[in-house]
Short mmCIF file of C-alpha atoms in Angstrom, two decimals:
data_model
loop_
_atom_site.label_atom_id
_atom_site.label_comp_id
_atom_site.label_asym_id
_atom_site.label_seq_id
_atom_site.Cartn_x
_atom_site.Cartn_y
_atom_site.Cartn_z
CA UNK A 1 -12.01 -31.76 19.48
CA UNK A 2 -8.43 -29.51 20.35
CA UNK A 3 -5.00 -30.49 19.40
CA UNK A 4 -3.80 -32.68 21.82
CA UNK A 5 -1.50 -31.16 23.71
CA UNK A 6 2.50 -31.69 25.23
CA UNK A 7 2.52 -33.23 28.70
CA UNK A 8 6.17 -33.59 28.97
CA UNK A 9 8.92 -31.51 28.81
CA UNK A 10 9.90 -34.37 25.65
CA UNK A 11 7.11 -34.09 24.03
CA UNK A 12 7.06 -30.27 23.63
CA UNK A 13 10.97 -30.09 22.27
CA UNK A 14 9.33 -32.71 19.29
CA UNK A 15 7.04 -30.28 18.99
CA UNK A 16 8.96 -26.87 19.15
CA UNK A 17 11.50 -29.08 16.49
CA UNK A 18 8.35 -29.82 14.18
CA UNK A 19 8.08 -26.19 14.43
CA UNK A 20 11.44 -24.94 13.90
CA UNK A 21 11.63 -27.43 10.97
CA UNK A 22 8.91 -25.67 9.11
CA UNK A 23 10.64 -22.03 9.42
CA UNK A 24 13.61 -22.99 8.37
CA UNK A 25 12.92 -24.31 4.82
CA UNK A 26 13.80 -20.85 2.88
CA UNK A 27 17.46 -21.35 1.69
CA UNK A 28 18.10 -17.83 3.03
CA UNK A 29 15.70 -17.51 6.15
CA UNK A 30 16.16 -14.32 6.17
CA UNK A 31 15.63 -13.32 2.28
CA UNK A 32 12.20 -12.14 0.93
CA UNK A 33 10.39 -14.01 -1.48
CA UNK A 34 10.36 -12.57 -4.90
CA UNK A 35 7.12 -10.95 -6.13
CA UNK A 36 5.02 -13.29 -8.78
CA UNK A 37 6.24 -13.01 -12.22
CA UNK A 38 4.09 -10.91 -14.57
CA UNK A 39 2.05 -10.26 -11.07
CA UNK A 40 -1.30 -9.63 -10.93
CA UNK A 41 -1.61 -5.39 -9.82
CA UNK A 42 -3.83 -3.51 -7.33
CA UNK A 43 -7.46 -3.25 -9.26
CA UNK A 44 -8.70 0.18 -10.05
CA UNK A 45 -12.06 -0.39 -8.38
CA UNK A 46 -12.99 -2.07 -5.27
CA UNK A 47 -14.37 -5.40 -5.87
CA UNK A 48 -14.68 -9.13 -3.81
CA UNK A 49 -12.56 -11.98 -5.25
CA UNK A 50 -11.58 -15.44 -3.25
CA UNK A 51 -9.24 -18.05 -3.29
CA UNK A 52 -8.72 -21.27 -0.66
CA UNK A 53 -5.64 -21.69 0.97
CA UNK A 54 -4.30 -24.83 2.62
CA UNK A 55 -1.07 -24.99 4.48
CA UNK A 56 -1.55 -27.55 7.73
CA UNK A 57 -3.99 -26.32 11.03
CA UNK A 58 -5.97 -23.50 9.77
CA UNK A 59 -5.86 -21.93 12.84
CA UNK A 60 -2.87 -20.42 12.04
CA UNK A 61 -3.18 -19.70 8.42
CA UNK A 62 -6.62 -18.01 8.98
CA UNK A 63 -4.80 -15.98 11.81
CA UNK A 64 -2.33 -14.71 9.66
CA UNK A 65 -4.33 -13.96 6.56
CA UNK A 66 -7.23 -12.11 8.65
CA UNK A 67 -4.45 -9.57 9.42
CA UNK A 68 -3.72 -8.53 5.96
CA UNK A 69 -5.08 -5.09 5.11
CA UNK A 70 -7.48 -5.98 2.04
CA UNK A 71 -8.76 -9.55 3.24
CA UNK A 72 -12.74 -8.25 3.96
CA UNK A 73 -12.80 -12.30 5.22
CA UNK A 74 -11.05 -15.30 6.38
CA UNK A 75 -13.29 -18.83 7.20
CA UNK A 76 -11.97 -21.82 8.43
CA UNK A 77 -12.93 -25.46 6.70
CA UNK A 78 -12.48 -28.22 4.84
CA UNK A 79 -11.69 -28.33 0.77
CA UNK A 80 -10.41 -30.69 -1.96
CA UNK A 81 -11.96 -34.35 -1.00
CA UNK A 82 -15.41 -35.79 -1.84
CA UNK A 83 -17.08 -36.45 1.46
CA UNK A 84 -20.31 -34.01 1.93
CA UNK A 85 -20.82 -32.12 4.54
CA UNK A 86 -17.19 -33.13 6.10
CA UNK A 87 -16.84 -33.03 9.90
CA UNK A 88 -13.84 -32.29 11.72
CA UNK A 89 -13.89 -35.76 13.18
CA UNK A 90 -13.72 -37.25 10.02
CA UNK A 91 -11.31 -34.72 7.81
CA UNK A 92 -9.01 -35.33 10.87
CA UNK A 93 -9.15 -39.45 10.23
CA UNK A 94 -7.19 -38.25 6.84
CA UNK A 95 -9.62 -40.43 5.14
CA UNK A 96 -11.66 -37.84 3.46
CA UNK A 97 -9.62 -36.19 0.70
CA UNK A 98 -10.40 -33.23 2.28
CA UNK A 99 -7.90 -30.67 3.55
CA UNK A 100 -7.80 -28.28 6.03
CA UNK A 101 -7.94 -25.02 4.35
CA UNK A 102 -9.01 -21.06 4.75
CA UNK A 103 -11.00 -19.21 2.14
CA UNK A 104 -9.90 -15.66 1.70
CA UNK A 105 -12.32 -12.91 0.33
CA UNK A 106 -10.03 -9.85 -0.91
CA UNK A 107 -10.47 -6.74 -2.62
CA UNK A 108 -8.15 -6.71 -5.43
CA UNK A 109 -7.85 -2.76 -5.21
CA UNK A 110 -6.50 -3.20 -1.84
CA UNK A 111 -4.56 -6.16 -2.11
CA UNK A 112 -3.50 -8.42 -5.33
CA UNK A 113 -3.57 -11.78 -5.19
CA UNK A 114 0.15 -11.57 -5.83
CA UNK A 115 0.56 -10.46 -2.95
CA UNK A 116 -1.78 -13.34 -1.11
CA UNK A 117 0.66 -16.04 -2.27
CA UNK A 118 3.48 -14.38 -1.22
CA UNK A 119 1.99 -14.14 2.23
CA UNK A 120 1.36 -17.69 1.94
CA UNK A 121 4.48 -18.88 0.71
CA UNK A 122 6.89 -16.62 2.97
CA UNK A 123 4.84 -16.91 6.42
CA UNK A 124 2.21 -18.56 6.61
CA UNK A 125 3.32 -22.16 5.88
CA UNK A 126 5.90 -24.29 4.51
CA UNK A 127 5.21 -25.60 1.24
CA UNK A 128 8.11 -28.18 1.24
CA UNK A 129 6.25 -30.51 3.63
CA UNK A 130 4.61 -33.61 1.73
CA UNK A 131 0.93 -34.47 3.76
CA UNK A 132 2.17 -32.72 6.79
CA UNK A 133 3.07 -29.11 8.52
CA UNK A 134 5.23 -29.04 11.42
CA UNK A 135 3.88 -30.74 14.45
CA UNK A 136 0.82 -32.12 12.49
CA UNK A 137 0.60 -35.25 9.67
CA UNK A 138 -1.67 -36.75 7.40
CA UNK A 139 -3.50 -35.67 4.06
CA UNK A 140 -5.51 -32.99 5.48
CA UNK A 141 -2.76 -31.08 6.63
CA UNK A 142 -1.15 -31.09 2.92
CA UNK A 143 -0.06 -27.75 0.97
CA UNK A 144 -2.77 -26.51 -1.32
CA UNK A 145 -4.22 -23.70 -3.27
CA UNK A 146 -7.36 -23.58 -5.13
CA UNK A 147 -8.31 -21.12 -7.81
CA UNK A 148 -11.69 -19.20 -8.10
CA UNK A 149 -9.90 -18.04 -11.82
CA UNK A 150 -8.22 -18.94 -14.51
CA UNK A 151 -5.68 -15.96 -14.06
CA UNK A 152 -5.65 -16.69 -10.39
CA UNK A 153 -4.29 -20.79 -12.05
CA UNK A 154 -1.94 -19.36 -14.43
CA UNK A 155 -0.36 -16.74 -11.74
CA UNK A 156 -0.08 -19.64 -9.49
CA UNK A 157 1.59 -21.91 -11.22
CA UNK A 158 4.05 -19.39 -12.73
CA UNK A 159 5.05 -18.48 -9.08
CA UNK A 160 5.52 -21.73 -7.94
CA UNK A 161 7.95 -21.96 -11.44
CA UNK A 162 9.57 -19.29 -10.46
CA UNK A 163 10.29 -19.95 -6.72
CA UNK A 164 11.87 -23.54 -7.77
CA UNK A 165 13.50 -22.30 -10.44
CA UNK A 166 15.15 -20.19 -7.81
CA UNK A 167 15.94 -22.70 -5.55
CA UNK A 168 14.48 -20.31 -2.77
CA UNK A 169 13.48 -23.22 -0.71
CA UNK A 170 15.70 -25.84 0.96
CA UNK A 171 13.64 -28.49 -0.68
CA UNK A 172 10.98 -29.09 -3.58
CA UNK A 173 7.40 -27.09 -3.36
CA UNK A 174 4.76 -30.00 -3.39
CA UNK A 175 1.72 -27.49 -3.06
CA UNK A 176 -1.14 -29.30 -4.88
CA UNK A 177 -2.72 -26.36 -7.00
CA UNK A 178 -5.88 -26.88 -8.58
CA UNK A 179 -9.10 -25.08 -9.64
CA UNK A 180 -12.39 -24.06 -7.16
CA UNK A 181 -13.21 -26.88 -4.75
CA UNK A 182 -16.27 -27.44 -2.61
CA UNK A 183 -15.46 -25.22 0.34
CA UNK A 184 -17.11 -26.65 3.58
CA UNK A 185 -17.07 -24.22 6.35
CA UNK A 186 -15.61 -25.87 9.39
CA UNK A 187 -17.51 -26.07 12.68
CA UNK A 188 -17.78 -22.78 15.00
CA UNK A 189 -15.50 -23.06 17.44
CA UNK A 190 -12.78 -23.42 15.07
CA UNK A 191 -13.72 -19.95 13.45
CA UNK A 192 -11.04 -17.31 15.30
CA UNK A 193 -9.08 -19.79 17.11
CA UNK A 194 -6.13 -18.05 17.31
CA UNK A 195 -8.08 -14.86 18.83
CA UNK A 196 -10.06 -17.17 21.69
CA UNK A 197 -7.06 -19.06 22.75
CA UNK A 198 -3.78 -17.06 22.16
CA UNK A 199 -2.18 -18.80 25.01
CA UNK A 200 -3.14 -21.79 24.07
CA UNK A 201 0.49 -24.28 23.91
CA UNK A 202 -0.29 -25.25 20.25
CA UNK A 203 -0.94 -21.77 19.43
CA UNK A 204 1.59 -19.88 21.22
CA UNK A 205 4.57 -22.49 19.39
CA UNK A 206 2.85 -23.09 16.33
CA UNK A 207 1.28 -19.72 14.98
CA UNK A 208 2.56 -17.05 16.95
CA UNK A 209 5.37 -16.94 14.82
CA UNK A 210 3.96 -17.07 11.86
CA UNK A 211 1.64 -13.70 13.38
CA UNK A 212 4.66 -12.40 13.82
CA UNK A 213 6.74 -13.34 10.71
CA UNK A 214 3.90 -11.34 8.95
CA UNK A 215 3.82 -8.48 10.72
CA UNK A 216 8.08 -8.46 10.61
CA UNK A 217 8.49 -8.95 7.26
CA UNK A 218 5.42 -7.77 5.19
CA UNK A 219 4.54 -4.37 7.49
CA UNK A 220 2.89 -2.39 4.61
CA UNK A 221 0.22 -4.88 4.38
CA UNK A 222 0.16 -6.04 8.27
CA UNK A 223 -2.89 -4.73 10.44
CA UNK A 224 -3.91 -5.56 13.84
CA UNK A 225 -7.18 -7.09 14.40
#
C-alpha cells in the first residue's frame, strides 16, 4: 500500500511545504550539530551493536542510514506498540502504538553510536515534530529512539540535554527515547524503497534531500550504495 500521491499542482506545494517545514527546524540551518557530550569513541575491535530509529516514513531514514560507512545493516519495520505481528495496514491506522522505525546494525570500530544520532538528528529527520514528519501524521510517524544499552540510554538522553540546552532547534525535541522494543520487520517491498523507486514523487521531495543533506554535510562517513 504506497503513499498516496499529489494529483494537483496544490496538493504537491502542501507537500513540498510539509517538506521544507521539516528542514528548516535547526536555528542555524546551516550550523552542524555538536558532537554528544562525553561521546561514545570508535571501538578498538570490530564488533555488531544495534539501535532502532524512528523519525516519520522509514523509507527515507533507512535510505540515509544504509549509506553510512559502518552500518553492516539497515531493516525497515514497526517498533514501540503492543500489537503482534503488526502489518502495515494496521501501524498505518495509528492505532497500534507502533511506530515506523529502522533498526541499524553498526560496528562500533567503524562508526560510534555518537555519531548515529548525530546523523539522525542533523539529516535524517526532524525531531521537533509531535506524531508527525513533514508531509505525513499520526503516531506512527512520531520521533523515537530505542536503546539496545544502557550506555546507548544514558548517551541519548545526555545529547538530547545538550541540543536543548543549546537551543539548536527552532522548537522543543519531543523524541520519545526509551529502552529495546519488539522490532517487527516490515513487509518486503518496503525493504530498499528508496533504491526501487528513486523517482518516485514522495521520494524524490521527501528523502532525496535528506540523501543528500548526508552526503553534504557528514562526507567522512557518507558512502554510496
Amino acid at each position: 500500500m504506497p503513499r498516496p500521491m499529489p494529483t494537483t499542482p496544490f496538493l504537491l506545494a502542501i507537500l513540498v511545504a510539509g517538506t521544507a517545514a521539516c528542514f528548516s527546524a535547526r536555528a542555524d540551518a546551516t550550523a552542524e550539530l555538536p558532537d554528544a557530550p562525553g561521546a561514545m569513541h570508535l571501538a578498538t575491535a570490530s564488533s555488531r551493536d544495534s539501535v532502532i530509529f524512528a523519525g516519520g516514513c522509514f523509507w527515507g531514514v533507512e535510505a540515509v542510514f544504509e549509506r553510512v560507512s559502518g552500518v553492516i545493516a539497515v531493516t525497515s519495520g514497526y517498533a514501540g506498540g503492543d500489537t503482534r505481528e503488526p502489518t502495515y495496514g494496521q501501524v498505518s491506522t495509528g492505532t497500534t502504538g507502533h511506530a515506523e522505525s529502522v533498526k541499524v546494525i553498526f560496528d562500533p570500530a567503524k562508526v560510534s553510536y555518537s555519531q548515529l544520532l548525530k546523523v539522525f538528528f542533523q539529516v535524517a529527520h526532524d525531531p521537533t515534530q509531535l506524531n508527525r514528519q513533514g508531509p505525513d501524521h499520526g503516531t506512527q510517524y512520531r520521533s523515537a529512539i530505542y536503546t539496545s544499552s544502557e550506555a546507548q540510554l544514558s548517551a541519548t538522553n545526555a545529547y538530547v540535554a545538550q541540543l536543548e540546552k543549546m537551543k539548536v532547534f527552532n522548537g522543543p525535541i519531543v523524541t520519545e527515547v526509551g529502552g529495546w522494543q519488539t522490532f517487527h520487520e516490515a513487509e518486503a517491498y518496503h525493504q530498499g524503497y528508496y533504491d526501487q523507486h528513486p523517482n518516485q514523487m514522495y521520494i524524490v521531495i521527501n528523502d532525496k534531500p535528506k540523501v543528500e543533506a548526508l552526503a553534504r554535510e557528514f562526507p567522512d562517513l557518507y558512502r554510496t550504495k
